[in-house]
XYZ file of C-alpha atoms in Angstrom:
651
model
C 94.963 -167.752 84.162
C 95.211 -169.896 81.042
C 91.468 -170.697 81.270
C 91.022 -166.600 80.864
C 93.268 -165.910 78.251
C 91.936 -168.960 75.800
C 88.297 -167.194 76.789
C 89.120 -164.117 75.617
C 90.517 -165.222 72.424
C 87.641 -167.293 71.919
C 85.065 -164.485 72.282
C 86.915 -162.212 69.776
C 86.971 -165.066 67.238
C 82.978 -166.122 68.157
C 81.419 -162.108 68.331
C 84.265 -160.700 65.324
C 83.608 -163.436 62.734
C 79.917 -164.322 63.698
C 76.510 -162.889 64.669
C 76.639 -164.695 68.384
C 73.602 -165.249 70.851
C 74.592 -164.782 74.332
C 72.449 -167.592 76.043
C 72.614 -167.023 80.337
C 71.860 -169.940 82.312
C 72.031 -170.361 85.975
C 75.425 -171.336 86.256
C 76.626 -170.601 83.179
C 77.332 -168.486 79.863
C 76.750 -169.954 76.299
C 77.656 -168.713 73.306
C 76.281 -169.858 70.001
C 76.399 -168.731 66.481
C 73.457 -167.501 64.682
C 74.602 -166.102 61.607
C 72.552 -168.868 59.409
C 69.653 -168.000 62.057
C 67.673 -171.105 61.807
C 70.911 -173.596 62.661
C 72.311 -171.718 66.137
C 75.567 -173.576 67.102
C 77.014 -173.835 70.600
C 80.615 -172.495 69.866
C 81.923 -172.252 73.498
C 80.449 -172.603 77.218
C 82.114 -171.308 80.938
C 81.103 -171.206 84.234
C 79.283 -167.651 85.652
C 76.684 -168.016 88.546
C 73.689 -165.779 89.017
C 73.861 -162.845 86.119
C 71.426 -160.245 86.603
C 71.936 -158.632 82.563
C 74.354 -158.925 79.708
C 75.090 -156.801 77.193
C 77.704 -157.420 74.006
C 79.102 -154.611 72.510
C 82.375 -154.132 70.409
C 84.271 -156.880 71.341
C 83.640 -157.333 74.942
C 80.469 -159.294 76.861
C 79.649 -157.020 79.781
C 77.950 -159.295 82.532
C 76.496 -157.908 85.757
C 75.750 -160.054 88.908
C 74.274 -159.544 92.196
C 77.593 -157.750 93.444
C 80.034 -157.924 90.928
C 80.434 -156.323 87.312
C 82.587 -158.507 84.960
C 83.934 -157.829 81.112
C 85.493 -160.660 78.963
C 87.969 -158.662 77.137
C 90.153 -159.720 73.924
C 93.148 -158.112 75.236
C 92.774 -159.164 79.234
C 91.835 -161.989 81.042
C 88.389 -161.816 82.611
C 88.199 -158.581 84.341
C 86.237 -158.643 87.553
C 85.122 -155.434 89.843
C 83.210 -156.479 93.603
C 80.248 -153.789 94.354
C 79.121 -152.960 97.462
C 76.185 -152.554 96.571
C 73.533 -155.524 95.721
C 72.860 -153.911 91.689
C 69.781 -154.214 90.142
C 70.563 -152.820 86.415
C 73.249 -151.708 84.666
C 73.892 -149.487 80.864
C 76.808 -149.680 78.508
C 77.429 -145.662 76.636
C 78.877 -145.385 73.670
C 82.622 -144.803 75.019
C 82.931 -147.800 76.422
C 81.814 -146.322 79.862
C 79.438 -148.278 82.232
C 76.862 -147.286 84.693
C 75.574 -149.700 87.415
C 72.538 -149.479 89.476
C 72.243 -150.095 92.875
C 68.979 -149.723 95.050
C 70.522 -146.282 96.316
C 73.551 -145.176 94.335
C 74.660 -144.940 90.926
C 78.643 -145.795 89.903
C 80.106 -144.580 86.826
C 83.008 -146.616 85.709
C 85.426 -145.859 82.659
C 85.932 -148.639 79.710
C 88.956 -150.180 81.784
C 86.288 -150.643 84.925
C 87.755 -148.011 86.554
C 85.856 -146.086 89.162
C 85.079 -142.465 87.995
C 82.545 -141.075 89.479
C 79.453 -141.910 92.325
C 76.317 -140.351 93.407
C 73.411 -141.206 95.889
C 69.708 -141.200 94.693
C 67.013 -139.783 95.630
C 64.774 -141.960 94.668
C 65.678 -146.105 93.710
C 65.838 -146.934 89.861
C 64.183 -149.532 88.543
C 65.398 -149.707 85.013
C 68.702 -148.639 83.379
C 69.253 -148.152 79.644
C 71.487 -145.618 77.548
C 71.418 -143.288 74.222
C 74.892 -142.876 72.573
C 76.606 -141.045 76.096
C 73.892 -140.418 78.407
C 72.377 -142.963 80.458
C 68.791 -142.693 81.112
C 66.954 -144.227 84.049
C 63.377 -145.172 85.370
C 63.010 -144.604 88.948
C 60.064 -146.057 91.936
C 57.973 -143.059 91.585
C 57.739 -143.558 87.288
C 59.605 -140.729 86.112
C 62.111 -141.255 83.393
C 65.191 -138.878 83.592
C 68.895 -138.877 81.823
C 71.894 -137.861 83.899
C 75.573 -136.727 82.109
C 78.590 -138.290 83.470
C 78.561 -135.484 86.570
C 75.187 -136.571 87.072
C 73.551 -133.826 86.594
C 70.150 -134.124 85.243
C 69.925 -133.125 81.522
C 66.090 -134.252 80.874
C 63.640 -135.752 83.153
C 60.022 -136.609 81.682
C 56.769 -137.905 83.814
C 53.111 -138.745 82.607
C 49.085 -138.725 83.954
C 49.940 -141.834 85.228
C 53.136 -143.549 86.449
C 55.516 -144.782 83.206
C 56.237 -148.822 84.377
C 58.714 -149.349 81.366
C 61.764 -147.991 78.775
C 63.475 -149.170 75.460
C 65.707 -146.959 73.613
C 66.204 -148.382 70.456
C 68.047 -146.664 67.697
C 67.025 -142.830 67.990
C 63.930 -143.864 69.217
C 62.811 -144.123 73.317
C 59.569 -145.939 74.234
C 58.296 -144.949 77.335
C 54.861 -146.818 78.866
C 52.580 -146.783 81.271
C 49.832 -149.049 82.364
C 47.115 -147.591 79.705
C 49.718 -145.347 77.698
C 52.267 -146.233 74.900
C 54.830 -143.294 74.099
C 57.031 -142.752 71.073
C 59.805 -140.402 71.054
C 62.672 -139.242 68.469
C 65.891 -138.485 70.217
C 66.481 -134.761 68.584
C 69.833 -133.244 70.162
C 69.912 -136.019 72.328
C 66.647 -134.677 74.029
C 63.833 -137.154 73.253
C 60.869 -135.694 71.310
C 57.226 -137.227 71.060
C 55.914 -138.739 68.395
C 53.018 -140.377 68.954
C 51.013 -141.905 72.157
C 48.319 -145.171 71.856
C 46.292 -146.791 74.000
C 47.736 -150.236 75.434
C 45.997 -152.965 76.452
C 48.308 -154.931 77.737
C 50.931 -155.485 80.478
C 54.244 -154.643 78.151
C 57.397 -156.296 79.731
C 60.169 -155.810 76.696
C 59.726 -153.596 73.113
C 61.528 -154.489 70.211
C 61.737 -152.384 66.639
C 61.277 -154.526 62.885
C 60.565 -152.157 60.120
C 58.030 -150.003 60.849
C 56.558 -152.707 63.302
C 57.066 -153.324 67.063
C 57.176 -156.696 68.980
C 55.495 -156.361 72.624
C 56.052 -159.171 74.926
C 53.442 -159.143 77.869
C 53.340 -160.295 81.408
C 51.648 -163.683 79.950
C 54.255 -164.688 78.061
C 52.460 -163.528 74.801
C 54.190 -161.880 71.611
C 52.289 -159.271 69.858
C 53.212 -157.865 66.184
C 52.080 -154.317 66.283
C 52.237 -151.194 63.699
C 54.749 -148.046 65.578
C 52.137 -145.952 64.650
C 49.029 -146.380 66.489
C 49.570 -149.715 67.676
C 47.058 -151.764 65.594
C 47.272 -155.770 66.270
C 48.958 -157.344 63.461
C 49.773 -160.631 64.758
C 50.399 -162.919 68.110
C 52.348 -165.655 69.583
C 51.613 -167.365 72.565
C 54.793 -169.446 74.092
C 55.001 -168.683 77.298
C 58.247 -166.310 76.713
C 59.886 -164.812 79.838
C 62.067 -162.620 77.587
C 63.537 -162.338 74.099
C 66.018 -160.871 71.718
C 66.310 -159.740 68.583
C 68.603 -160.304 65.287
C 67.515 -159.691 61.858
C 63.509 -160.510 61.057
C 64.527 -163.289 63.953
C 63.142 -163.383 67.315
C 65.273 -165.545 70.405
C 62.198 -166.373 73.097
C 63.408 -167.762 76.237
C 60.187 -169.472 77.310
C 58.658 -170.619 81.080
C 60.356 -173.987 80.162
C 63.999 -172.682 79.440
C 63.947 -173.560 75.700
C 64.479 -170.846 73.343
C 62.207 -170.774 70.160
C 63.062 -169.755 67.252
C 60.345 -166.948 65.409
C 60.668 -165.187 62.228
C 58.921 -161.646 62.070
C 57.140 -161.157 58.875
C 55.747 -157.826 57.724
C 52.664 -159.053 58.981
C 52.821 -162.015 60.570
C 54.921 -164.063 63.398
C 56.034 -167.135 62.351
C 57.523 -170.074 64.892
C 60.264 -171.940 63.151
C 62.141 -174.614 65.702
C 63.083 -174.870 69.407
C 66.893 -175.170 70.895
C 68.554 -175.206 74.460
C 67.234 -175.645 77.820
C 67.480 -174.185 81.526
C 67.856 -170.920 79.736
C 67.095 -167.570 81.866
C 67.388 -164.773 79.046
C 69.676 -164.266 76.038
C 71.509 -161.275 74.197
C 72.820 -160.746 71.075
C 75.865 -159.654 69.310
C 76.406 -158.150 65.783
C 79.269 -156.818 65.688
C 81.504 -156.108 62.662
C 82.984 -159.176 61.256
C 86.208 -156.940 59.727
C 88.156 -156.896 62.951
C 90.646 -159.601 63.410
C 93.270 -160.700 65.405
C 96.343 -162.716 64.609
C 96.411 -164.325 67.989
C 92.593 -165.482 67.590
C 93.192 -166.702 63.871
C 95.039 -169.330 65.832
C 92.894 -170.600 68.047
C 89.906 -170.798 65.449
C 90.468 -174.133 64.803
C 89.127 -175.067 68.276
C 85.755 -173.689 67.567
C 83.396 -176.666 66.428
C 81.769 -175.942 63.201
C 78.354 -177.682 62.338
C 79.027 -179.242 59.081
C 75.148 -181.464 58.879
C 71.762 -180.413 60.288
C 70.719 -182.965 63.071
C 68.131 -185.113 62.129
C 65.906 -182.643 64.558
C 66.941 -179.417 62.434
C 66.001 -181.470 59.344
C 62.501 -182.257 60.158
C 61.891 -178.534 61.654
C 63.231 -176.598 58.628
C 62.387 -178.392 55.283
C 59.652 -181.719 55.029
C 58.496 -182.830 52.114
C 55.090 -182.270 51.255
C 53.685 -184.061 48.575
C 53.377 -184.518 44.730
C 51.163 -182.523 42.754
C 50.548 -184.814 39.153
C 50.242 -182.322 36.243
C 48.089 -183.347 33.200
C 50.283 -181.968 30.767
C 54.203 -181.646 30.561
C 55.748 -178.372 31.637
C 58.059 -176.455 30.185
C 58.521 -172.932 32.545
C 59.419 -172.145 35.751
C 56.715 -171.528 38.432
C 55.134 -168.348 40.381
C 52.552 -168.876 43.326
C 50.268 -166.520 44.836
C 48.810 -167.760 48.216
C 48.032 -171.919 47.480
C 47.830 -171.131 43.674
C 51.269 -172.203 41.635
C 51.281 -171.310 37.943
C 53.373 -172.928 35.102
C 53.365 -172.911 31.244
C 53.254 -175.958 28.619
C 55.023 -175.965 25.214
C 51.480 -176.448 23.548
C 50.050 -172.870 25.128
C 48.416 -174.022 28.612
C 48.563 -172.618 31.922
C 48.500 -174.865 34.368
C 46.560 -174.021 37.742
C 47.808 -176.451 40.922
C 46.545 -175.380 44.353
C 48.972 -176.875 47.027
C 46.732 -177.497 49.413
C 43.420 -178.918 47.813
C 45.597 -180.728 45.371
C 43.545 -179.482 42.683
C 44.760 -179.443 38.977
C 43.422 -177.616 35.713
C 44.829 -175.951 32.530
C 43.610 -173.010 30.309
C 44.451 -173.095 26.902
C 45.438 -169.539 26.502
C 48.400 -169.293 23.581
C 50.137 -171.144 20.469
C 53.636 -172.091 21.554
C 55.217 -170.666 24.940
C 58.548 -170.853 25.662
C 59.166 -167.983 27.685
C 58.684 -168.153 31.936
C 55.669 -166.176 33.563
C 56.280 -162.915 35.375
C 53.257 -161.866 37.946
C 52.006 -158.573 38.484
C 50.741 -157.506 42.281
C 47.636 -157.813 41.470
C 48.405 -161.569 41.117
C 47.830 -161.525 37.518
C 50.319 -163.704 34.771
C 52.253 -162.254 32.149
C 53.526 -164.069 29.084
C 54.499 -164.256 25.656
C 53.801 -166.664 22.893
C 55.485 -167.818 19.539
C 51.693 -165.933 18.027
C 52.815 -162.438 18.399
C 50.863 -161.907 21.092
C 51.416 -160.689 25.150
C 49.043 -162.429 27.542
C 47.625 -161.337 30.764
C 46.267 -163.998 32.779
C 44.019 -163.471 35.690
C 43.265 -165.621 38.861
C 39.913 -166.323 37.384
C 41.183 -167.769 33.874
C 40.301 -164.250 32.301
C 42.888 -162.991 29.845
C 43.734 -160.455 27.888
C 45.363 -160.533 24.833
C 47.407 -157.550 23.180
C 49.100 -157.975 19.838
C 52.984 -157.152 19.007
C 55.038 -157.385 15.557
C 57.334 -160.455 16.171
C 57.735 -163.794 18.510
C 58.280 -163.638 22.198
C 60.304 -166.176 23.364
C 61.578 -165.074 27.279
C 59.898 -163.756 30.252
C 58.763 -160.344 30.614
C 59.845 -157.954 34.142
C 57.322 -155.830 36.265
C 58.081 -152.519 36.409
C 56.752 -150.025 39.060
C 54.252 -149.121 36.223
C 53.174 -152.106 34.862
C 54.820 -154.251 33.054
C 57.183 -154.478 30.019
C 58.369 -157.378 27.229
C 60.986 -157.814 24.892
C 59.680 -159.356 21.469
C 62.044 -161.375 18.759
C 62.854 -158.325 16.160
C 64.479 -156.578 18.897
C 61.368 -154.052 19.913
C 60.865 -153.665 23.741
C 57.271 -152.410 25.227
C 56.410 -150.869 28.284
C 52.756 -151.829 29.220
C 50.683 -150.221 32.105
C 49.304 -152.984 33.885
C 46.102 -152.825 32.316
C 47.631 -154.086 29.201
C 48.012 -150.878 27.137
C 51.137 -149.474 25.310
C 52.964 -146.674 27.068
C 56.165 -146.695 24.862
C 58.429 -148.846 22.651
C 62.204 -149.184 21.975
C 63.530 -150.089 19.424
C 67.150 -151.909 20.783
C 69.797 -153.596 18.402
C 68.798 -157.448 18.476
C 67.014 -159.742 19.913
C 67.974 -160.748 24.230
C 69.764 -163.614 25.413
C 68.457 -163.390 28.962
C 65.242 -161.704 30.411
C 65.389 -158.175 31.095
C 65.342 -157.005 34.603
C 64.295 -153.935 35.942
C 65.807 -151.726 39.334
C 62.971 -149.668 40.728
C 65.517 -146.514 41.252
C 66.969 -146.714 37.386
C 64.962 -148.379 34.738
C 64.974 -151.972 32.764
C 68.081 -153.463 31.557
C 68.803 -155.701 28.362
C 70.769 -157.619 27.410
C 71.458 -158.554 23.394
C 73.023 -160.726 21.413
C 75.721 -158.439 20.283
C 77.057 -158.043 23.917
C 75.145 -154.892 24.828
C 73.877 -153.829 27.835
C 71.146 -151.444 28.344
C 69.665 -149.091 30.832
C 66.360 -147.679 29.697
C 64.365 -145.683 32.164
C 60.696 -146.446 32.832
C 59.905 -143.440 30.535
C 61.293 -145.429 27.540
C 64.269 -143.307 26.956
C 67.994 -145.014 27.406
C 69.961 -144.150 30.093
C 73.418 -145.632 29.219
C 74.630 -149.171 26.904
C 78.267 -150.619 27.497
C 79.157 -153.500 24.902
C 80.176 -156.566 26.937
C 80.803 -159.610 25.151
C 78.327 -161.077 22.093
C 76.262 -164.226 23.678
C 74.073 -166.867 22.978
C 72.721 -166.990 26.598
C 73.476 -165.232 29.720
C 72.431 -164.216 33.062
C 72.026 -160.877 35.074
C 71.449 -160.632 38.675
C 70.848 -156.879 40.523
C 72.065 -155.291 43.810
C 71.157 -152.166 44.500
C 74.388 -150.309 43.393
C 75.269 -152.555 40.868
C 74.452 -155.444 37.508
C 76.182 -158.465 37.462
C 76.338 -159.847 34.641
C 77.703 -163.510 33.260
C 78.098 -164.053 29.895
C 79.995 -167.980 29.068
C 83.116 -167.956 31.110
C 82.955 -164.264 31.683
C 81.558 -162.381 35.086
C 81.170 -157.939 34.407
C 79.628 -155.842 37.442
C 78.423 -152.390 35.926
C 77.527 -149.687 37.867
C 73.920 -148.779 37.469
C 74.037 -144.920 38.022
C 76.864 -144.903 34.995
C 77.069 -148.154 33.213
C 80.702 -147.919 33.989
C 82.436 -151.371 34.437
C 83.520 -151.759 37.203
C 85.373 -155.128 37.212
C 85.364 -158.007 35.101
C 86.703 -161.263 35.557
C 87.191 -164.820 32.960
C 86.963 -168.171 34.702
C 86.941 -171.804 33.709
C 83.532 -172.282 34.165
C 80.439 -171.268 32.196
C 77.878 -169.636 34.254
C 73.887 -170.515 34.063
C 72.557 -168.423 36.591
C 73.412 -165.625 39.475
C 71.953 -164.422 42.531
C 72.941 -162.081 44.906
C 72.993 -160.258 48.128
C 73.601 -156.698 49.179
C 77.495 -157.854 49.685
C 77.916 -161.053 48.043
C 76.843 -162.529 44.520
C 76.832 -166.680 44.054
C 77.063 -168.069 40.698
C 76.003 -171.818 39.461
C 77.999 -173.642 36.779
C 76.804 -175.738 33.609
C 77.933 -178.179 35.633
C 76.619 -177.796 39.350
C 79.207 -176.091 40.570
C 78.804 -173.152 42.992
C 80.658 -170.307 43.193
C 80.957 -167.309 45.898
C 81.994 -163.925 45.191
C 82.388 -160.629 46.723
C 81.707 -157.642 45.001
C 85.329 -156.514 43.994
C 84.929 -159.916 42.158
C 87.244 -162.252 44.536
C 86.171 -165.824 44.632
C 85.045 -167.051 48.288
C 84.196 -169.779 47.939
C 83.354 -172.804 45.961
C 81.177 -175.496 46.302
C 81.234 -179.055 43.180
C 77.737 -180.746 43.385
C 75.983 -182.564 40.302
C 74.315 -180.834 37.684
C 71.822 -178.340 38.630
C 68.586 -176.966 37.377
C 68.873 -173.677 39.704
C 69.547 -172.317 43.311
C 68.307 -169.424 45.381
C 69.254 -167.780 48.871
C 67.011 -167.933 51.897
C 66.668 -165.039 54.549
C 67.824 -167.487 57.235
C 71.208 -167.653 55.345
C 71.223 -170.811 53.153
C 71.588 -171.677 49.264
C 69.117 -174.245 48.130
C 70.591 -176.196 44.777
C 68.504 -178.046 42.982
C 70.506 -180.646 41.479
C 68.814 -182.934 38.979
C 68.012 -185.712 41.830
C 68.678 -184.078 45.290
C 67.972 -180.780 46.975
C 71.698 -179.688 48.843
C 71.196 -176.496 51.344
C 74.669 -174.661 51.378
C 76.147 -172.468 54.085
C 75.665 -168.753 52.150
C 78.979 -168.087 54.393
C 81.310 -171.329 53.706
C 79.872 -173.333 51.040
C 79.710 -176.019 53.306
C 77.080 -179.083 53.011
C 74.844 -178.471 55.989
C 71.892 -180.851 54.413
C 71.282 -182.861 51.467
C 67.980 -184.952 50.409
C 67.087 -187.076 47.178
C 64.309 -186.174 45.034
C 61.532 -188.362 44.358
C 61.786 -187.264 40.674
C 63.908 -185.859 38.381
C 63.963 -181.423 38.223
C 63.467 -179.686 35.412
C 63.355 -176.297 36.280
C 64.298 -173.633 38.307
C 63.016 -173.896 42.518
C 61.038 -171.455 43.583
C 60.257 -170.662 47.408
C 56.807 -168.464 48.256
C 56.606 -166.675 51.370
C 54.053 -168.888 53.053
C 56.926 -171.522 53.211
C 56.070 -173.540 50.249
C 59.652 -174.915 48.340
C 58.291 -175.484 44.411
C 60.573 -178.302 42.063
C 58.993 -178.227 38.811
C 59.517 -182.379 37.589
C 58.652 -182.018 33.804
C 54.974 -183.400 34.725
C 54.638 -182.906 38.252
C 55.342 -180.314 40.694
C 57.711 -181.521 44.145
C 56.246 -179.328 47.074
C 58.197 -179.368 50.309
C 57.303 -177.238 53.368
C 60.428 -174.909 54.972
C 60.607 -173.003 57.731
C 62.146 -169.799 55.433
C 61.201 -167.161 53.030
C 62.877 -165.911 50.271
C 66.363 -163.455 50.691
C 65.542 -160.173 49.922
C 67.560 -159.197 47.478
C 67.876 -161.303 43.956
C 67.532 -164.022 45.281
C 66.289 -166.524 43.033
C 65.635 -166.932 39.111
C 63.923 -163.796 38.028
C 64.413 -162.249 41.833
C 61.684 -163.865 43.693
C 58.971 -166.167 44.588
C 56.738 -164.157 41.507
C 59.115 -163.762 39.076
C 59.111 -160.087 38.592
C 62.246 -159.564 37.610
C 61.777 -156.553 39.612
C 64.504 -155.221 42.191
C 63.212 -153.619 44.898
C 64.997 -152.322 47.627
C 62.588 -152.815 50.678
């Protein structure tokens, strides 16, 4: 009995505080949080022999066996029903209610495992699966039909040819045959089609990203296709006997038992690192992190937290690459396109580095440039010089030149037009991104920080008086709000909301109104800020990082050496660069989780491409590492992203 209660309070600390992967094995039931996805950490283990499914929801695992149905409750021990029937699938409804499977009968039992209603079949199911209250089912003879809680058939659906498989995921049911892959949009709770492609392969399990689908065939092969029609985008072969889904992250349980890691790009599958053995399929949880329990906050102490990467994890996420020696000195931050990095020198060069051939050359292009480079999506630079003039810079050394009244001295931001540029005397231009002048504003000073721009509102300055401006991308100003005069600041975008740090001060405006909607002082002054769509991290003058959620409460706080910059990674981690070490952070803790000296000293901000390439400027040389991540989406870096756009978008 005491082994059961400690379970249950276990499992409401592991699936209420943590995205958890539910990993089955033959004799037993792991549990193991994913919420960094790339460092999965056993937090507890018991003993359960032959499960047939699992599904998490709320906070409750429901596991189904040969001839029993069990749920590991918070508030009960283990709770246990016998069938009497060998089952062969089972479905969770919305309510809490579950419906197993047998070969001839269905049961219908209420959240507390109570028996409620029974019926015999006319035909054996194969598969089981549910939309909000209404189980739907996939019988011998392929026909797909949903049943209420009397049973009585509300919908039943057949094809030219036999359907072999179902998914309902989201409002969306996938129905397929051997040659035939269905689409259908639930519309009062009666599914609708959408669209039918040929298939050309032997689909065992469907999962949704974006507007994408994973297929995982009878070979053990993972296929990245478009919803639409189906088109090949990508494909993994591992072997995989079955997988889950969390995030852009796939969990494969391969032929060997191992479980392997795989982040789904828009357009690509990428395999990151390999965990476990003797697994037989996995499940995951995400389930809201806001519920809480007074009785679990007591046991939490006897989860194990991972505080270090193994020396394993190490070499699988982040390995240096090499050194690429620059002729010339530096003095920007970077942007890459494909093997290509781009940086600026004092003297007017841009400097050309491809990662991979190691080859080096500069372009003497302007007079004095001390501003970073933004670049366009058509891969082309954008920069200002000290000589009055706005360069763009294409892959092919062309540039084009275009002539303002003053100095530029800081980066430019892309806008969803072009591009636009803040010169000395306080004039801002909007460019198309052909180079010619759409409008200019005249604003009250010259900026302490780069503007930034929010794809659904407009560009937003900063001056040196304090004031902060919205100007829409038809060169007209939204809103201003006078914050605090600066000398240098930072300003970091959500998509509600501007955060901005000015010294010791932190503001978040509202970007529909330019209201303000909390401000807070603190002892620290503030070099740069990145953010989430729920939390924004600050770095200190003096290494120092700082966690905050967006009412402005400190989370967490994290003293390393001084720092050139940080940015967040979609698996979950902050990478400082420090002037001698990188130090990956847990986003959620702050805690150390791996830390590695430079072979030279930074001087600039990191930058990380999607193609898995970590950039350290080092004055004259560029520090390449390879990681297994991508950028957050988000602001996630200096300037937003691996480009420097300075461009929030929200996809």
């Amino acid at each position: 009995m005491k082994r059961s209660i400690v379970l249950g309070i276990l499992l409401l600390v592991v699936l209420n505080f943590c995205n958890t992967l539910v990993v089955v094995k033959e004799k037993t039931l792991e549990l193991y949080d994913v919420s960094i996805p790339l460092l999965p950490t056993k937090t507890f283990e018991t003993v359960l022999e032959k499960a047939i499914k699992v599904i998490p929801q709320d906070s409750k695992i429901f596991v189904l066996s040969e001839r029993a149905l069990l749920v590991y409750t918070v508030s009960q021990d283990v709770v246990k029903v016998e069938l009497s029937d060998s089952a062969v699938d089972f479905a969770v409804l919305d309510d809490g209610s579950i419906v197993v499977v047998s070969k001839t009968r269905i049961y219908l039992y209420d959240s507390n495992l109570s028996l409620r209603n029974t019926t015999t079949l006319r035909s054996s199911i194969l598969l089981a699966d549910s939309y909000k209250n209404f189980p739907i089912f996939l019988d011998t003879s392929g026909k797909v039909f949903s049943l209420d809680k009397n049973f009585s058939r509300i919908w039943e659906i057949s094809g030219p040819e036999p359907f072999v498989g179902i998914r309902v995921l989201g409002d969306f049911l996938y129905l397929w045959s051997k040659s035939q892959f269905y689409t259908m949009k639930f519309n009062e709770n009666v599914p609708v089609l959408e669209s039918n492609s040929r298939l050309t392969m032997d689909v065992r399990h469907v999962e949704r990203f974006r507007n994408n689908l994973v297929l995982l065939d009878s070979k053990g092969t993972l296929w990245l296709v478009s919803q639409n029609n189906l088109k090949v985008l990508d494909k993994i072969d591992i072997n995989a006997r079955s997988f889950a889904s969390y995030g852009d992250y796939i969990y494969a349980v391969t032929s060997r038992g191992t479980i392997q890691v795989i982040n789904v790009l828009f357009t690509t599958l990428k395999s990151l690192l390999t965990f476990g053995f003797d697994a037989k399929f996995v499940s995951i949880a995400q389930i809201d992190r806001t519920v809480q329990s007074s009785q679990a906050s007591q046991e939490v102490s006897k989860i194990p937290e991972s505080s270090k990467l193994s020396e394993k994890s190490q070499e699988d996420y982040l390995q240096f690459y090499k050194i690429l020696n620059l002729p010339y000195e530096i003095n920007s931050s970077c942007v890459i396109k494909d093997d290509k990095v781009y940086a600026l020198t004092l003297t007017g060069e841009v400097m050309i580095a491809n990662v991979e051939d190691e080859k080096v050359e500069s372009k003497k292009v302007g007079f004095i440039l001390t501003c970073d480079p933004v670049m366009l999506p058509s891969g082309q630079i954008v920069f200002g010089s000290w000589d009055k003039t706005v360069y763009i810079f294409s892959e092919k050394g062309r540039t084009t030149s275009v002539k303002v009244d003053s100095t530029i001295s800081i980066a430019g931001v892309v806008t969803p037009y072009g591009f636009g540029i803040a010169a000395d005397d306080g004039l801002f231009y909007f460019f198309d991104s052909s180079g010619q002048k759409l409008y200019q504003v005249i604003l009250s000073g010259w900026l302490v920080c780069p503007p930034v721009a929010h794809e659904s509102f407009g560009v937003i300055t900063l001056d040196w008086l304090g004031i902060l401006r919205l100007i829409g991308f038809d060169g007209k100003e939204m809103w201003s709000v006078v914050l605090k005069s600066a000398k240098q600041a930072s300003v970091a975008l959500s998509s509600r909301f501007a955060f901005v740090s000015i010294d010791e001060h932190l503001y978040c405006v509202e970007l529909a109104s330019g209201k303000i909607v909390w401000t807070s002082q603190n002892n620290v002054t503030f070099k740069q800020l990145v953010a989430t769509e729920t939390h924004l991290f600050a770095l200190g003058e003096s290494g120092d990082v700082f966690c905050f959620d967006f009412s402005g409460k400190q989370i967490w706080s994290a003293q390393l050496n001084p720092s050139v910059g940080f940015l967040i990674t979609h698996s979950g981690l902050l990478i400082v660069a420090t002037l001698d070490e990188i130090v990956c952070l847990n986003q959620t803790n702050g805690q150390v989780v791996y830390k590695k000296q430079l072979p030279s000293t930074a001087s600039s901000y990191p930058v990380l491409s999607e193609k898995g390439y970590l950039i350290i400027p080092s004055k004259k040389s560029l520090i390449v590492y390879k990681i297994n991540d991508v950028p957050q989406k988000g602001w996630s870096t200096y300037l937003k992203d691996a480009f420097n756009s300075g461009l929030f978008t929200k996809d």
